[in-house]
Coordinates of C-alpha atoms in Angstrom, one line a residue:
M1 CA 111.1 155.2 44.8
A2 CA 113.8 154.0 47.1
K3 CA 112.1 155.5 50.0
A4 CA 108.8 153.8 49.1
Q5 CA 110.6 150.4 48.7
L6 CA 112.3 150.9 52.1
L7 CA 108.9 151.8 53.6
L8 CA 107.4 148.6 52.1
T9 CA 110.3 146.2 52.9
T10 CA 110.9 147.4 56.5
P11 CA 107.8 145.9 57.9
L12 CA 108.4 142.8 56.0
L13 CA 112.0 142.5 57.3
I14 CA 110.7 143.1 60.8
A15 CA 108.2 140.4 60.4
L16 CA 110.7 138.0 59.2
V17 CA 113.2 138.7 61.9
T18 CA 110.4 138.4 64.5
A19 CA 109.2 135.1 62.9
E20 CA 112.8 133.8 63.0
I21 CA 113.2 134.8 66.7
N22 CA 109.8 133.1 67.5
V23 CA 110.8 129.9 65.6
H24 CA 114.1 129.8 67.6
K25 CA 112.2 130.4 70.8
Y26 CA 109.7 127.6 70.1
T27 CA 112.5 125.4 68.7
N28 CA 114.4 125.8 72.0
K29 CA 111.3 125.1 74.0
A30 CA 110.7 122.0 71.9
M31 CA 114.3 120.9 72.3
N32 CA 114.2 121.5 76.0
L33 CA 111.0 119.4 76.3
F34 CA 112.6 116.7 74.1
K35 CA 115.6 116.6 76.4
F36 CA 113.4 116.4 79.4
V37 CA 111.4 113.5 78.1
K38 CA 114.5 111.7 77.1
Q39 CA 116.0 112.1 80.6
L40 CA 112.7 110.7 82.0
L41 CA 112.9 107.7 79.7
V42 CA 116.5 107.0 80.5
A43 CA 115.8 107.4 84.3
G44 CA 112.9 105.0 84.0
L45 CA 114.9 102.4 82.0
L46 CA 117.8 102.7 84.5
S47 CA 115.3 102.1 87.4
L48 CA 113.9 99.0 85.7
L49 CA 117.4 97.7 85.0
I50 CA 118.5 98.3 88.5
T51 CA 115.5 96.7 90.1
S52 CA 115.6 93.7 87.9
V53 CA 119.3 93.1 88.7
I54 CA 119.2 93.7 92.4
P55 CA 117.1 91.1 94.2
V56 CA 114.5 92.4 96.7
A57 CA 113.5 90.2 99.6
K58 CA 109.9 89.3 99.7
A59 CA 109.6 90.6 103.2
Y60 CA 110.4 94.1 101.8
A61 CA 108.8 93.8 98.4
F62 CA 105.2 94.6 99.7
D63 CA 104.0 96.8 102.4
C64 CA 101.3 94.7 103.8
E65 CA 100.7 95.4 107.5
P66 CA 97.3 94.5 109.1
V67 CA 95.1 97.6 109.1
G68 CA 92.0 97.9 111.2
N69 CA 90.4 95.7 113.7
L70 CA 90.7 91.9 114.0
C71 CA 87.5 90.4 112.4
S72 CA 88.0 86.7 111.8
V73 CA 90.5 83.8 111.8
V74 CA 90.1 80.6 109.9
V75 CA 92.4 77.7 108.9
S76 CA 92.2 76.4 105.3
E77 CA 93.5 73.2 103.9
P78 CA 95.7 73.3 100.7
G79 CA 92.8 71.6 98.8
P80 CA 89.2 70.6 99.3
Q81 CA 88.2 69.1 102.6
S82 CA 87.5 65.5 102.8
G83 CA 84.2 64.8 101.0
Q84 CA 84.1 68.3 99.4
K85 CA 84.8 69.4 95.9
W86 CA 85.6 73.1 96.5
R87 CA 85.4 74.0 100.2
S88 CA 88.8 74.0 102.0
S89 CA 87.9 75.6 105.4
D90 CA 85.3 75.4 108.1
N91 CA 82.9 78.3 108.4
F92 CA 83.9 81.6 109.9
S93 CA 81.7 84.6 110.8
T94 CA 81.9 88.4 109.9
S95 CA 78.6 89.2 111.5
L96 CA 79.9 91.2 114.4
C97 CA 82.6 93.0 112.4
E98 CA 82.4 96.8 112.1
G99 CA 83.5 98.9 109.0
T100 CA 83.1 98.8 105.3
R101 CA 86.2 97.2 104.0
M102 CA 88.0 93.9 104.9
Q103 CA 91.7 93.2 104.6
W104 CA 92.6 89.5 104.0
H105 CA 96.0 88.2 105.4
I106 CA 97.5 84.7 104.8
E107 CA 99.7 83.5 107.7
Q108 CA 101.4 80.5 109.1
T109 CA 103.0 79.6 105.8
D110 CA 106.0 80.7 103.7
E111 CA 103.7 80.4 100.6
A112 CA 101.7 83.4 101.5
D113 CA 102.6 85.4 98.5
Q114 CA 101.7 82.6 96.1
I115 CA 98.4 81.4 97.5
I116 CA 95.1 82.4 95.8
F117 CA 91.7 81.5 97.2
D118 CA 88.0 82.2 96.9
V119 CA 85.3 82.9 99.5
A120 CA 81.7 81.6 99.5
L121 CA 78.7 81.9 101.7
D122 CA 77.4 78.6 103.3
K123 CA 73.7 78.6 102.2
S124 CA 71.1 75.9 101.8
G125 CA 71.3 74.6 98.3
S126 CA 74.0 76.3 96.2
D127 CA 76.7 78.3 97.9
P128 CA 77.4 81.7 96.2
T129 CA 81.0 82.6 95.6
I130 CA 81.3 86.2 96.9
F131 CA 85.1 86.9 96.4
Q132 CA 87.3 85.2 93.7
G133 CA 91.1 85.4 93.3
L134 CA 92.0 86.8 96.7
V135 CA 95.6 87.0 97.6
N136 CA 97.6 88.0 100.6
C137 CA 96.7 91.6 101.6
S138 CA 93.6 91.7 99.3
I139 CA 91.0 94.3 100.3
T140 CA 87.3 93.7 99.7
E141 CA 84.1 95.2 100.8
L142 CA 82.9 93.9 104.2
I143 CA 80.1 91.4 103.8
K144 CA 78.6 90.5 107.2
D145 CA 77.6 86.8 107.3
P146 CA 77.8 84.1 110.0
K147 CA 78.7 81.4 107.6
M148 CA 81.6 82.2 105.2
Y149 CA 84.3 79.8 104.1
I150 CA 87.4 79.5 102.0
G151 CA 87.4 77.5 98.9
N152 CA 89.3 76.6 95.7
P153 CA 92.8 77.4 97.1
R154 CA 95.6 77.5 94.6
N155 CA 99.4 77.2 95.0
A156 CA 99.2 76.0 98.5
T157 CA 101.0 72.8 99.7
K158 CA 100.0 72.9 103.4
N159 CA 97.4 74.4 105.7
F160 CA 97.4 78.2 106.0
Q161 CA 95.6 80.6 108.2
V162 CA 93.4 83.5 106.8
I163 CA 93.0 86.5 109.1
T164 CA 90.7 89.3 108.3
Y165 CA 90.8 92.9 109.5
T166 CA 88.1 95.5 109.0
Q167 CA 88.4 99.2 108.3

């Protein structure tokens, strides 16, 4: 009888020991994963804390170098031109520009990182707005047209120059 009990309980004991080993193995993996996630969170929080305490100069905050070929240059007023409600620049052309994308740069002002503007096509009747909310270094699709203009500038206090590059 004892031999029969031993034969019956041995596989059960082996199964229990194996299960306990597996539980510890998975518990250790889970703990290691938890520790790793905790370290990532701490590193992320430290990174946020450090970057919020240390001021970063605007010149180094954004990597915005002109990319591609010069396409157009236009000067925009800080508000609508005299007699206009929306238009703030003369027409400029992108007809001869090559590529598929256009990069927009605001220059000749220290307000470049605050200025927001829209772009429209000068058509008879109503002028369609083709780009809205452009900022320094925005990238849009290239639309080839001989009569485009800047309009609805925001956050500008003086004239600024918009230069486009195509890629």
